[in-house]
Coordinates of N, CA and C in Angstrom, one line a residue:
X29 N -7.2 -25.0 -13.4 CA -5.8 -24.0 -14.7 C -5.5 -23.5 -12.9
X30 N -4.4 -23.2 -13.1 CA -3.6 -22.3 -12.1 C -2.9 -21.4 -12.2
X31 N -3.5 -20.1 -11.0 CA -3.1 -18.7 -11.4 C -1.9 -18.7 -11.2
X32 N -1.4 -18.4 -12.1 CA 0.4 -17.4 -11.6 C -0.1 -16.5 -10.7
X33 N 0.8 -16.4 -9.6 CA 0.9 -15.3 -9.2 C 0.6 -15.4 -7.9
X34 N 1.1 -14.4 -6.8 CA 0.7 -14.3 -5.3 C -0.1 -13.0 -5.0
X35 N -0.3 -12.9 -3.7 CA -1.1 -11.2 -3.3 C 0.1 -10.6 -3.2
X36 N 1.5 -10.6 -3.6 CA 2.3 -9.7 -3.1 C 2.1 -9.6 -4.7
X37 N 2.6 -10.3 -5.2 CA 2.5 -9.3 -6.9 C 1.5 -8.3 -7.0
X38 N 0.1 -8.9 -6.3 CA -1.6 -7.4 -6.8 C -0.2 -6.5 -6.0
X39 N -0.2 -6.5 -5.0 CA 0.2 -5.5 -4.4 C 0.9 -4.6 -4.8
X40 N 2.4 -5.4 -4.8 CA 3.3 -3.8 -6.5 C 2.5 -3.5 -7.5
X41 N 1.2 -3.6 -8.0 CA 1.2 -4.0 -9.4 C -0.1 -2.3 -9.0
X42 N -1.0 -3.1 -7.8 CA -2.2 -2.2 -7.4 C -2.4 -0.9 -6.0
X43 N -0.4 -1.4 -4.8 CA -0.2 -0.6 -4.5 C -1.2 -1.3 -3.0
X44 N -0.1 0.0 -1.9 CA -0.6 -1.0 -0.6 C -2.3 0.2 0.3
X45 N -2.0 1.0 -0.1 CA -3.4 2.1 0.1 C -4.3 0.7 0.7
X46 N -4.2 1.8 2.2 CA -5.3 1.1 3.0 C -6.6 1.9 3.3
X47 N -7.5 1.3 3.3 CA -8.3 3.2 3.9 C -9.4 2.7 4.9
X48 N -9.2 3.5 6.2 CA -9.6 2.9 7.1 C -10.6 3.8 7.8
X49 N -11.2 3.4 9.8 CA -11.6 4.1 10.3 C -11.6 3.2 11.6
X50 N -11.7 3.9 12.6 CA -11.7 3.3 14.1 C -12.9 2.8 14.8
X51 N -13.4 2.2 15.5 CA -13.9 1.4 15.8 C -15.7 2.4 16.5
X52 N -15.0 3.6 16.9 CA -15.8 4.6 17.2 C -16.5 6.0 16.2
X53 N -15.9 5.3 15.0 CA -16.4 6.2 14.1 C -18.2 6.4 13.6
X54 N -18.3 6.9 12.5 CA -20.7 6.3 13.0 C -20.1 6.0 11.6
X55 N -21.3 5.0 11.4 CA -21.6 4.6 10.4 C -21.4 5.8 9.3
X56 N -22.3 6.8 9.4 CA -22.0 7.3 8.2 C -20.5 8.4 7.7
X57 N -19.9 8.3 8.5 CA -18.4 8.6 8.2 C -18.1 7.5 7.5
X58 N -17.9 6.6 8.2 CA -17.7 5.1 6.6 C -18.2 5.6 5.6
X59 N -19.6 5.5 5.5 CA -19.9 5.7 4.1 C -19.1 6.7 3.7
X60 N -20.0 7.9 4.1 CA -18.5 8.7 3.3 C -17.5 8.5 2.9
X61 N -16.6 8.0 3.8 CA -15.0 7.9 2.9 C -15.3 6.5 2.2
X62 N -15.7 6.1 1.9 CA -15.9 4.7 1.0 C -16.5 5.3 -0.5
X63 N -17.7 6.2 -0.2 CA -17.7 6.8 -1.1 C -16.8 7.6 -1.8
X64 N -16.0 8.7 -0.7 CA -15.1 9.2 -1.7 C -14.1 8.7 -2.1
X65 N -13.3 7.5 -2.1 CA -12.2 6.4 -2.3 C -12.7 5.9 -3.4
X66 N -14.6 5.3 -3.6 CA -15.1 5.0 -4.1 C -14.4 3.0 -4.2
X67 N -14.7 2.9 -2.6 CA -14.5 1.2 -2.1 C -15.9 0.7 -1.3
X68 N -15.8 -0.7 -1.6 CA -16.5 -1.1 -1.2 C -16.5 -1.6 0.3
X69 N -15.4 -0.9 0.5 CA -15.0 -1.6 2.4 C -14.4 -1.0 2.2
X70 N -14.4 -0.6 3.7 CA -12.6 0.0 5.2 C -12.5 -1.1 6.1
X71 N -11.3 -1.6 6.6 CA -10.9 -1.9 7.3 C -10.8 -1.0 8.6
X72 N -11.3 -1.9 9.8 CA -11.9 -0.8 11.6 C -10.8 -1.3 11.9
X73 N -10.0 -0.3 12.5 CA -8.9 0.3 12.9 C -7.9 0.3 14.2
X74 N -7.9 0.1 15.8 CA -7.6 0.6 16.9 C -6.6 0.6 16.9
X75 N -6.0 2.1 16.0 CA -4.2 2.0 16.1 C -3.6 1.3 15.2
X76 N -3.3 0.6 15.5 CA -2.4 -0.5 14.6 C -3.4 -1.7 14.4
X77 N -4.1 -1.6 15.8 CA -4.7 -3.6 15.4 C -6.1 -3.4 14.5
X78 N -6.1 -4.9 14.0 CA -7.9 -4.6 13.0 C -8.2 -5.7 13.7
X79 N -9.6 -4.6 13.4 CA -10.6 -5.0 14.7 C -11.7 -6.0 13.9
X80 N -11.8 -4.9 12.1 CA -12.5 -5.6 11.7 C -12.6 -4.7 10.5
X81 N -13.6 -5.6 10.0 CA -14.1 -4.8 8.2 C -15.2 -4.0 8.1
X82 N -15.8 -3.1 7.9 CA -17.2 -2.8 7.4 C -17.3 -2.2 5.6
X83 N -18.4 -3.0 5.3 CA -18.9 -3.1 3.9 C -20.0 -2.2 3.9
X84 N -20.1 -1.8 2.0 CA -21.3 -1.0 1.6 C -23.0 -3.3 1.9
X85 N -22.1 -4.1 2.3 CA -23.0 -4.4 2.6 C -23.3 -4.8 3.8
X86 N -22.5 -4.8 4.7 CA -23.1 -4.3 6.4 C -23.6 -3.6 6.5
X87 N -23.8 -2.2 5.6 CA -24.5 -1.0 5.6 C -25.9 -1.0 5.8
X88 N -25.9 -1.7 4.5 CA -27.5 -2.3 3.9 C -28.1 -2.8 4.6
X89 N -27.7 -4.2 5.4 CA -28.0 -5.2 5.7 C -28.2 -5.3 8.0
X90 N -27.5 -4.3 8.9 CA -27.4 -4.0 10.3 C -28.3 -2.2 10.0
X91 N -28.5 -1.4 9.5 CA -28.5 -0.4 9.3 C -29.7 -0.1 9.1
X92 N -29.5 -0.1 7.4 CA -30.9 0.2 6.6 C -31.7 -0.4 6.8
X93 N -31.6 -2.1 6.7 CA -32.6 -2.6 6.4 C -33.0 -2.7 7.9
X94 N -32.0 -2.7 8.9 CA -33.4 -2.6 10.6 C -33.3 -1.4 11.0
X95 N -34.2 -0.3 9.8 CA -34.3 1.1 10.2 C -33.2 1.8 11.7
X96 N -31.7 1.9 11.3 CA -31.1 2.7 12.3 C -30.7 3.7 11.3
X97 N -30.1 4.5 12.2 CA -29.2 6.0 12.0 C -28.0 5.5 11.4
X98 N -27.8 5.3 10.2 CA -26.0 5.2 10.0 C -25.9 6.8 10.7
X99 N -25.7 8.0 11.9 CA -25.0 9.4 11.4 C -24.8 9.2 13.4
X100 N -26.1 7.5 13.8 CA -25.8 7.3 15.6 C -25.5 6.6 15.6
X101 N -25.0 5.2 14.5 CA -24.3 3.4 14.7 C -23.1 4.1 14.9
X102 N -22.6 3.0 16.1 CA -21.2 3.3 15.8 C -20.5 2.4 14.5
X103 N -19.7 2.2 13.9 CA -18.7 1.2 13.2 C -18.9 -0.1 14.1
X104 N -18.2 -0.6 15.0 CA -18.2 -0.9 15.6 C -19.3 -2.9 16.5
X105 N -20.7 -1.4 16.3 CA -22.1 -2.2 16.3 C -21.9 -3.1 15.2
X106 N -21.6 -2.7 14.1 CA -21.7 -3.5 12.7 C -21.0 -4.3 11.7
X107 N -19.4 -4.1 12.3 CA -18.2 -4.7 12.1 C -18.8 -6.2 11.5
X108 N -17.9 -6.7 10.5 CA -18.1 -8.0 9.9 C -16.9 -8.5 11.3
X109 N -17.0 -9.5 11.8 CA -16.1 -10.3 12.1 C -16.1 -11.3 12.4
X110 N -15.0 -12.6 13.4 CA -13.6 -12.4 12.9 C -13.4 -12.0 11.3
X111 N -12.3 -11.5 11.1 CA -11.8 -10.6 9.8 C -10.8 -11.5 9.2
X112 N -11.3 -12.5 8.2 CA -10.9 -12.7 7.4 C -9.6 -12.8 6.2
X113 N -8.6 -13.1 6.6 CA -6.7 -12.3 6.8 C -6.0 -13.1 5.6
X114 N -6.0 -12.5 5.2 CA -4.5 -13.2 3.9 C -3.3 -12.6 4.1
X115 N -2.0 -13.6 3.1 CA -0.6 -13.0 4.0 C 0.1 -13.1 2.2
X116 N 0.4 -12.1 2.2 CA 1.5 -11.3 0.3 C 1.7 -13.0 -0.1
X117 N 1.9 -13.6 1.4 CA 2.5 -15.7 -0.2 C 1.1 -16.3 -0.6
X118 N 0.3 -15.7 0.1 CA -0.7 -16.4 -0.6 C -1.4 -16.9 -2.3
X119 N -1.2 -17.3 -2.6 CA -1.8 -17.6 -4.5 C -3.1 -16.4 -5.1
X120 N -3.1 -16.9 -5.9 CA -4.7 -15.9 -6.5 C -5.7 -16.9 -6.7
X121 N -4.9 -18.3 -6.2 CA -6.1 -19.0 -6.2 C -7.1 -19.8 -4.8
X122 N -5.8 -19.0 -4.1 CA -6.3 -19.5 -2.4 C -6.9 -18.8 -2.1
X123 N -7.3 -17.0 -2.6 CA -7.7 -15.8 -2.0 C -9.4 -16.4 -3.0
X124 N -9.0 -16.5 -4.3 CA -10.3 -17.1 -5.1 C -11.3 -18.5 -3.5
X125 N -10.3 -19.5 -3.6 CA -11.5 -20.4 -3.4 C -12.2 -19.2 -1.5
X126 N -10.7 -18.5 -1.0 CA -11.8 -18.3 0.2 C -12.5 -16.8 0.4
X127 N -12.8 -16.4 -1.4 CA -13.3 -15.8 -1.0 C -15.0 -16.3 -1.6
X128 N -15.4 -17.5 -2.3 CA -16.3 -17.9 -2.4 C -16.4 -18.8 -1.1
X129 N -15.5 -19.2 -0.2 CA -16.6 -19.9 0.9 C -16.8 -19.7 1.9
X130 N -16.1 -18.7 1.4 CA -16.8 -17.3 3.2 C -17.4 -16.2 2.9
X131 N -18.0 -16.3 1.7 CA -18.7 -15.2 0.8 C -18.2 -13.5 1.7
X132 N -16.8 -14.1 0.9 CA -16.9 -12.4 1.5 C -15.7 -12.0 -0.1
X133 N -15.5 -10.2 0.4 CA -15.1 -9.4 -0.8 C -13.5 -8.8 -0.7
X134 N -13.8 -8.8 0.5 CA -12.3 -7.9 0.3 C -11.4 -9.5 1.7
X135 N -10.3 -9.1 1.4 CA -9.5 -9.2 1.7 C -8.4 -9.1 2.8
X136 N -8.4 -8.2 3.6 CA -7.3 -7.7 3.9 C -5.8 -8.5 4.5
X137 N -4.7 -7.7 3.9 CA -3.3 -8.9 3.5 C -2.5 -8.4 5.0
X138 N -2.1 -8.9 5.9 CA -1.3 -9.1 6.5 C 0.2 -9.7 6.9
X139 N 1.4 -9.2 7.3 CA 2.6 -9.4 7.3 C 3.0 -9.2 8.7
X140 N 3.0 -10.4 9.3 CA 3.2 -10.2 10.7 C 2.5 -9.8 11.8
X141 N 1.8 -9.8 11.6 CA 0.5 -9.0 12.6 C 0.2 -7.5 11.9
X142 N 0.2 -7.5 10.8 CA 0.6 -6.0 10.5 C -0.1 -5.9 8.7
X143 N -1.3 -4.6 9.1 CA -1.9 -5.0 7.6 C -0.9 -4.4 6.5
X144 N -0.6 -5.1 5.5 CA 0.2 -4.4 4.5 C -0.6 -4.3 3.4
X145 N -1.7 -4.2 2.7 CA -2.7 -4.0 2.2 C -4.2 -4.7 2.6
X146 N -4.8 -4.7 0.9 CA -6.7 -5.1 1.1 C -6.6 -5.1 -0.5
X147 N -7.2 -6.5 0.0 CA -7.4 -7.2 -2.4 C -8.6 -7.6 -2.0
X148 N -9.7 -7.3 -3.1 CA -11.1 -7.3 -3.3 C -11.0 -8.2 -4.6
X149 N -12.4 -8.8 -5.0 CA -12.7 -10.3 -5.7 C -12.3 -9.1 -7.0
X150 N -12.4 -7.7 -7.3 CA -11.9 -7.1 -8.4 C -10.6 -7.1 -8.7
X151 N -10.0 -6.9 -7.7 CA -8.6 -6.9 -8.0 C -7.8 -8.5 -8.3
X152 N -8.6 -9.0 -7.9 CA -8.4 -10.8 -8.5 C -8.8 -10.8 -9.8
X153 N -9.4 -10.3 -10.2 CA -10.2 -11.2 -11.2 C -9.2 -10.1 -12.6
X154 N -9.4 -9.0 -11.8 CA -8.0 -8.6 -13.2 C -7.1 -8.5 -13.3
X155 N -6.6 -9.5 -12.5 CA -4.5 -9.9 -12.1 C -5.0 -11.4 -12.9
X156 N -5.8 -12.3 -12.6 CA -6.3 -13.1 -13.4 C -6.8 -12.6 -15.6
X157 N -7.8 -11.7 -15.6 CA -7.8 -11.4 -17.1 C -6.0 -10.9 -17.4
X158 N -5.2 -10.3 -16.8 CA -4.2 -9.7 -17.4 C -3.3 -11.2 -17.2
X159 N -3.2 -12.3 -16.5 CA -2.5 -13.2 -16.3 C -2.7 -14.1 -18.4
X160 N -4.0 -14.1 -17.9 CA -5.0 -14.9 -19.2 C -4.5 -14.0 -20.3
X161 N -4.2 -12.6 -20.5 CA -4.1 -11.5 -21.2 C -3.0 -12.5 -22.1
X162 N -1.7 -12.2 -21.1 CA -0.2 -12.3 -21.2 C -0.5 -13.8 -21.8
X163 N -1.5 -15.2 -21.9 CA -0.7 -16.3 -21.9 C -1.0 -16.5 -23.3
X164 N -2.3 -15.7 -23.9 CA -2.7 -15.3 -24.8 C -1.9 -15.2 -26.5
X165 N -1.5 -14.7 -25.6 CA -0.6 -13.2 -27.2 C 0.4 -14.4 -26.6
X166 N 1.7 -14.7 -25.4 CA 2.4 -15.9 -26.1 C 2.1 -17.4 -26.9
X167 N 0.2 -17.4 -27.1 CA 0.7 -18.3 -27.8 C -0.1 -18.4 -29.2
X168 N -0.3 -16.7 -29.4 CA -0.7 -16.6 -30.3 C 0.6 -16.2 -31.3
X169 N 1.6 -15.5 -30.7 CA 3.1 -15.4 -31.2 C 3.9 -16.8 -31.7
X170 N 3.4 -18.3 -30.8 CA 4.4 -19.7 -30.9 C 3.9 -19.4 -32.1
X171 N 2.3 -19.9 -32.0 CA 1.3 -20.0 -32.6 C 2.2 -19.7 -34.4
X172 N 2.7 -18.4 -34.3 CA 2.8 -17.8 -35.3 C 4.3 -18.0 -35.8
X173 N 4.7 -18.2 -35.2 CA 6.3 -18.6 -35.3 C 7.1 -17.1 -34.4
X174 N 6.8 -16.8 -34.2 CA 7.1 -15.5 -33.4 C 7.8 -15.4 -32.1
X175 N 7.4 -16.7 -31.3 CA 8.3 -16.8 -30.5 C 9.6 -16.8 -30.2
X176 N 10.4 -16.0 -29.5 CA 12.4 -16.3 -29.1 C 12.5 -17.7 -28.8
X177 N 13.1 -17.9 -29.7 CA 13.8 -19.6 -29.1 C 14.4 -19.9 -28.8

């Protein structure tokens, strides 16, 4: 099945808001921001430069399970690197395959070495559901004779 659309189309609907923390921030601050913004991951940015990504998964595996303190551990010590990124031109299908193969849930979107957004597995699933819903609606209209000529 071909999934119509690229990441640029998703960003136009979702928006390009990006939440980030600097590498020197404490993990506790990052978890607080994730909670406040209701997101599962943050970009780790040194100025405009993407350094990595920190997720709830990183927190549980690299802080909690190792008995570390989130208030004394810097984000730089637990970030996921290298960061797997995509461009606005990547297709939804490409991103789904990449997320599955690399076992990641968030992909920063880069355009000419500049972060322009982030897509999550949830964003992609919502897009697919919308595309399928539109296709079903069009087929129903076609079958019932309501399809425009």
